[in-house]
Short mmCIF file of C-alpha atoms in Angstrom, two decimals:
data_model
loop_
_atom_site.label_atom_id
_atom_site.label_comp_id
_atom_site.label_asym_id
_atom_site.label_seq_id
_atom_site.Cartn_x
_atom_site.Cartn_y
_atom_site.Cartn_z
CA GLY A 86 -20.01 -1.78 -8.33
CA GLN A 87 -17.35 0.58 -9.48
CA ASN A 88 -17.77 3.64 -11.04
CA ILE A 89 -15.21 6.09 -12.84
CA ASP A 90 -16.31 9.13 -14.39
CA GLN A 91 -14.87 11.31 -16.82
CA PRO A 92 -16.18 13.58 -19.77
CA THR A 93 -16.38 12.11 -23.18
CA GLU A 94 -14.61 14.78 -24.63
CA MET A 95 -12.72 17.80 -24.74
CA THR A 96 -11.53 20.93 -26.92
CA ALA A 97 -8.56 22.88 -26.26
CA THR A 98 -6.29 25.28 -28.17
CA GLU A 99 -3.20 24.56 -28.83
CA GLY A 100 -0.38 26.63 -26.36
CA ALA A 101 -3.23 26.49 -23.74
CA ILE A 102 -4.03 24.87 -20.86
CA VAL A 103 -6.81 22.28 -19.93
CA GLN A 104 -7.90 20.00 -17.23
CA ILE A 105 -9.61 16.49 -17.19
CA ASN A 106 -11.77 15.75 -14.14
CA CYS A 107 -12.23 11.82 -12.80
CA THR A 108 -14.24 11.31 -10.08
CA TYR A 109 -14.56 7.61 -8.96
CA GLN A 110 -16.69 5.18 -6.49
CA THR A 111 -14.83 2.35 -5.51
CA SER A 112 -15.28 -0.23 -3.17
CA GLY A 113 -11.61 0.12 -2.01
CA PHE A 114 -8.56 2.19 -3.65
CA ASN A 115 -4.55 1.27 -3.86
CA GLY A 116 -3.97 4.28 -6.69
CA LEU A 117 -5.48 6.40 -9.31
CA PHE A 118 -3.48 6.13 -12.51
CA TRP A 119 -3.71 8.66 -16.01
CA TYR A 120 -2.66 6.78 -19.32
CA GLN A 121 -2.62 8.41 -22.98
CA GLN A 122 -3.89 6.32 -25.83
CA HIS A 123 -3.52 7.76 -29.17
CA ALA A 124 -5.60 6.03 -32.15
CA GLY A 125 -5.24 2.92 -32.54
CA GLU A 126 -2.22 2.52 -29.80
CA ALA A 127 -1.60 1.05 -26.58
CA PRO A 128 -2.25 3.22 -23.39
CA THR A 129 1.23 4.99 -22.08
CA PHE A 130 1.64 5.94 -18.63
CA LEU A 131 1.16 9.27 -17.61
CA SER A 132 1.27 9.75 -14.21
CA TYR A 133 -0.28 7.25 -10.77
CA ASN A 134 -0.95 9.10 -6.91
CA VAL A 135 -2.10 7.12 -4.21
CA LEU A 136 -1.68 10.14 -1.64
CA ASP A 137 -3.51 13.34 -1.28
CA GLY A 138 -1.98 16.39 -3.34
CA LEU A 139 -0.48 16.95 -6.95
CA GLU A 140 1.95 15.34 -8.69
CA GLU A 141 3.83 17.05 -11.44
CA LYS A 142 6.14 15.87 -14.55
CA GLY A 143 6.72 18.43 -16.65
CA ARG A 144 4.18 19.38 -18.99
CA PHE A 145 1.63 17.29 -17.07
CA SER A 146 0.45 17.30 -13.84
CA SER A 147 -2.16 15.06 -11.80
CA PHE A 148 -3.96 16.05 -8.65
CA LEU A 149 -6.01 13.97 -6.22
CA SER A 150 -8.44 14.22 -2.99
CA ARG A 151 -9.44 10.50 -1.97
CA SER A 152 -12.15 12.20 0.41
CA LYS A 153 -13.18 13.56 -2.09
CA GLY A 154 -12.91 10.21 -4.65
CA TYR A 155 -11.52 13.06 -7.29
CA SER A 156 -8.82 13.24 -9.42
CA TYR A 157 -7.59 15.80 -11.85
CA LEU A 158 -5.12 15.67 -14.85
CA LEU A 159 -3.44 18.98 -15.85
CA LEU A 160 -1.78 19.36 -19.35
CA LYS A 161 0.36 22.49 -19.66
CA GLU A 162 1.35 23.91 -22.96
CA LEU A 163 -0.58 21.81 -25.29
CA GLN A 164 0.88 20.54 -28.27
CA MET A 165 -0.88 18.82 -31.20
CA LYS A 166 0.28 15.82 -30.34
CA ASP A 167 -1.31 15.88 -27.10
CA SER A 168 -4.99 14.73 -29.01
CA ALA A 169 -5.57 11.43 -27.79
CA SER A 170 -7.85 9.76 -25.35
CA TYR A 171 -6.72 10.12 -21.12
CA LEU A 172 -7.74 7.32 -19.31
CA CYS A 173 -8.39 7.64 -15.65
CA ALA A 174 -8.24 3.90 -14.03
CA VAL A 175 -8.48 3.11 -10.26
CA SER A 176 -6.22 0.29 -8.88
CA LEU A 177 -8.69 -1.91 -6.29
CA PRO A 178 -6.98 -4.10 -3.96
CA TYR A 179 -8.20 -7.94 -5.14
CA SER A 180 -10.60 -6.66 -7.50
CA GLY A 181 -12.58 -10.19 -8.21
CA GLY A 182 -9.39 -11.59 -6.94
CA GLY A 183 -7.13 -9.93 -9.25
CA ALA A 184 -4.57 -8.16 -7.25
CA ASP A 185 -4.21 -4.76 -8.56
CA GLY A 186 -5.96 -4.93 -11.62
CA LEU A 187 -6.77 -1.49 -12.75
CA THR A 188 -11.04 -0.52 -13.08
CA PHE A 189 -10.78 2.16 -16.07
CA GLY A 190 -13.42 5.13 -16.55
CA LYS A 191 -14.15 5.35 -20.22
CA GLY A 192 -11.42 7.88 -21.01
CA THR A 193 -11.35 11.50 -22.15
CA HIS A 194 -11.06 12.01 -25.86
CA LEU A 195 -8.73 15.54 -26.24
CA ILE A 196 -8.88 17.77 -29.27
CA ILE A 197 -6.37 20.06 -29.87
CA GLN A 198 -7.29 22.94 -32.36
CA PRO A 199 -4.57 25.16 -33.40
CA SER B 160 10.27 0.00 -17.78
CA ALA B 161 9.42 -3.30 -19.85
CA VAL B 162 9.09 -4.19 -23.62
CA ILE B 163 6.26 -6.25 -23.96
CA SER B 164 5.66 -7.79 -27.57
CA GLN B 165 2.04 -9.47 -28.53
CA LYS B 166 1.37 -11.92 -31.39
CA PRO B 167 -0.70 -11.72 -33.55
CA SER B 168 -0.61 -7.96 -33.92
CA ARG B 169 -4.05 -8.31 -36.06
CA ASP B 170 -6.48 -11.17 -37.50
CA ILE B 171 -9.64 -11.79 -38.77
CA CYS B 172 -11.02 -14.79 -37.84
CA GLN B 173 -14.72 -16.80 -38.49
CA ARG B 174 -17.01 -17.38 -35.89
CA GLY B 175 -17.03 -20.62 -33.83
CA THR B 176 -13.19 -21.03 -33.90
CA SER B 177 -10.55 -19.97 -31.59
CA LEU B 178 -7.49 -17.45 -31.29
CA THR B 179 -4.65 -17.53 -28.82
CA ILE B 180 -2.59 -14.79 -28.72
CA GLN B 181 0.97 -14.75 -27.03
CA CYS B 182 2.60 -11.99 -24.69
CA GLN B 183 6.19 -11.97 -24.24
CA VAL B 184 8.11 -9.70 -21.63
CA ASP B 185 11.90 -8.79 -22.10
CA SER B 186 11.72 -9.39 -18.37
CA GLN B 187 10.25 -11.35 -15.25
CA VAL B 188 7.25 -9.81 -13.68
CA THR B 189 5.43 -11.37 -11.27
CA MET B 190 2.07 -9.62 -12.16
CA MET B 191 0.31 -10.05 -15.87
CA PHE B 192 -3.10 -8.99 -16.88
CA TRP B 193 -4.80 -9.11 -19.73
CA TYR B 194 -7.96 -6.61 -20.61
CA ARG B 195 -9.78 -6.23 -23.45
CA GLN B 196 -10.86 -2.54 -24.98
CA GLN B 197 -13.94 -2.81 -27.38
CA PRO B 198 -14.49 -0.13 -30.18
CA GLY B 199 -14.71 3.06 -28.75
CA GLN B 200 -14.68 2.22 -25.24
CA SER B 201 -12.17 2.03 -22.55
CA LEU B 202 -10.44 -1.03 -21.22
CA THR B 203 -11.87 -4.27 -18.87
CA LEU B 204 -9.86 -6.45 -16.81
CA ILE B 205 -10.65 -10.11 -18.39
CA ALA B 206 -8.47 -11.69 -15.65
CA THR B 207 -4.93 -11.91 -14.02
CA ALA B 208 -2.62 -14.28 -15.63
CA ASN B 209 -1.10 -16.31 -12.19
CA GLN B 210 2.23 -17.89 -12.77
CA GLY B 211 1.82 -22.27 -11.68
CA SER B 212 -1.59 -21.75 -10.89
CA GLU B 213 -5.20 -21.00 -12.78
CA ALA B 214 -5.85 -17.47 -13.83
CA THR B 215 -8.13 -14.90 -11.84
CA TYR B 216 -11.25 -14.18 -13.80
CA GLU B 217 -13.11 -10.54 -13.20
CA SER B 218 -17.02 -11.16 -12.98
CA GLY B 219 -18.36 -11.63 -16.53
CA PHE B 220 -15.54 -13.48 -17.87
CA VAL B 221 -14.98 -16.78 -17.37
CA ILE B 222 -11.90 -20.37 -17.89
CA ASP B 223 -14.10 -21.91 -21.05
CA LYS B 224 -14.40 -18.44 -23.03
CA PHE B 225 -11.17 -17.14 -22.10
CA PRO B 226 -8.01 -19.74 -21.15
CA ILE B 227 -5.02 -18.69 -20.10
CA SER B 228 -1.74 -20.03 -19.60
CA ARG B 229 1.19 -18.64 -17.48
CA PRO B 230 4.29 -20.97 -17.83
CA ASN B 231 6.64 -18.98 -16.64
CA LEU B 232 7.63 -15.38 -15.46
CA THR B 233 7.66 -13.83 -18.96
CA PHE B 234 5.23 -15.48 -21.10
CA SER B 235 1.33 -15.63 -21.12
CA THR B 236 -1.50 -16.86 -23.52
CA LEU B 237 -4.74 -15.75 -23.64
CA THR B 238 -7.10 -17.97 -26.08
CA VAL B 239 -10.78 -16.73 -27.29
CA SER B 240 -12.75 -19.65 -27.93
CA ASN B 241 -15.76 -19.89 -29.83
CA MET B 242 -15.31 -16.50 -31.25
CA SER B 243 -18.80 -14.69 -32.05
CA PRO B 244 -18.78 -10.82 -33.73
CA GLU B 245 -19.27 -9.83 -30.14
CA ASP B 246 -15.87 -10.68 -29.35
CA SER B 247 -14.42 -8.20 -32.06
CA SER B 248 -12.22 -6.39 -29.64
CA ILE B 249 -8.59 -5.03 -29.04
CA TYR B 250 -6.83 -7.80 -26.61
CA LEU B 251 -4.49 -6.20 -24.56
CA CYS B 252 -1.85 -7.61 -21.72
CA SER B 253 -0.05 -5.76 -19.40
CA VAL B 254 2.56 -6.28 -16.76
CA GLU B 255 3.13 -4.75 -13.27
CA LEU B 256 6.71 -3.79 -12.68
CA PRO B 257 7.68 -1.48 -9.48
CA VAL B 258 8.85 2.03 -10.24
CA ALA B 259 10.64 4.72 -8.36
CA GLY B 260 7.54 7.32 -6.75
CA ALA B 261 5.13 4.56 -7.63
CA ASP B 262 4.02 1.60 -5.77
CA ASN B 263 3.85 -0.64 -9.21
CA GLU B 264 2.79 0.73 -13.17
CA GLN B 265 1.50 -1.23 -15.16
CA PHE B 266 2.96 -1.57 -18.82
CA PHE B 267 1.05 -2.26 -22.05
CA GLY B 268 1.42 -4.43 -25.30
CA PRO B 269 0.94 -2.91 -28.12
CA GLY B 270 -2.46 -5.18 -28.59
CA THR B 271 -4.44 -7.74 -30.81
CA ARG B 272 -7.16 -6.50 -33.29
CA LEU B 273 -9.61 -9.20 -33.49
CA THR B 274 -12.28 -9.11 -36.09
CA VAL B 275 -14.58 -12.11 -35.76
CA LEU B 276 -16.79 -12.46 -39.12
#
């Protein structure tokens, strides 16, 4: 089966930096996505990696190592509004026949403290 | 990006009944998906809604329980049939669009919160 692991919960301080790790063992790979989900809301797209390396988007960066099956999401200059769940998702080729359907990890609940 | 709406936004249903959830997109999209997010859990892909053909279901999900329609490129429905309390969940539709810098990005609808008594 497919396996995507990320920490259940993390706590960080406003203004600081936090790194959320994601490891995956899947039977294929078409790319890795990070989504942010506030309680009671739909997930919103943060980043996409398909090649090894770092993708930077403002305060958020995402890194991928395909050989290690590893990614991380880096959040800088943390703000209280960054308190949310962060979902790592892998796009699998024709997973169960659903082309590009995403397989999600369980999500990391990030708590930002003043 | 895409604007995605879902109806209803929430519902409370009795065991044994069925509910049809609608998903409307403001642009034509090839790929539409249906996900379930059970309380405190992450998202699980139910099926890919294919326009003009039968939906493609993931392991553990069957057409009799979750029939899906996709009559055109902007609309899809998911029916949760013969509901039980275990079906209480948030159901989300998503669409896949090409985005600069990414092969494709999935945008999610606001979700339908279903409670089965």
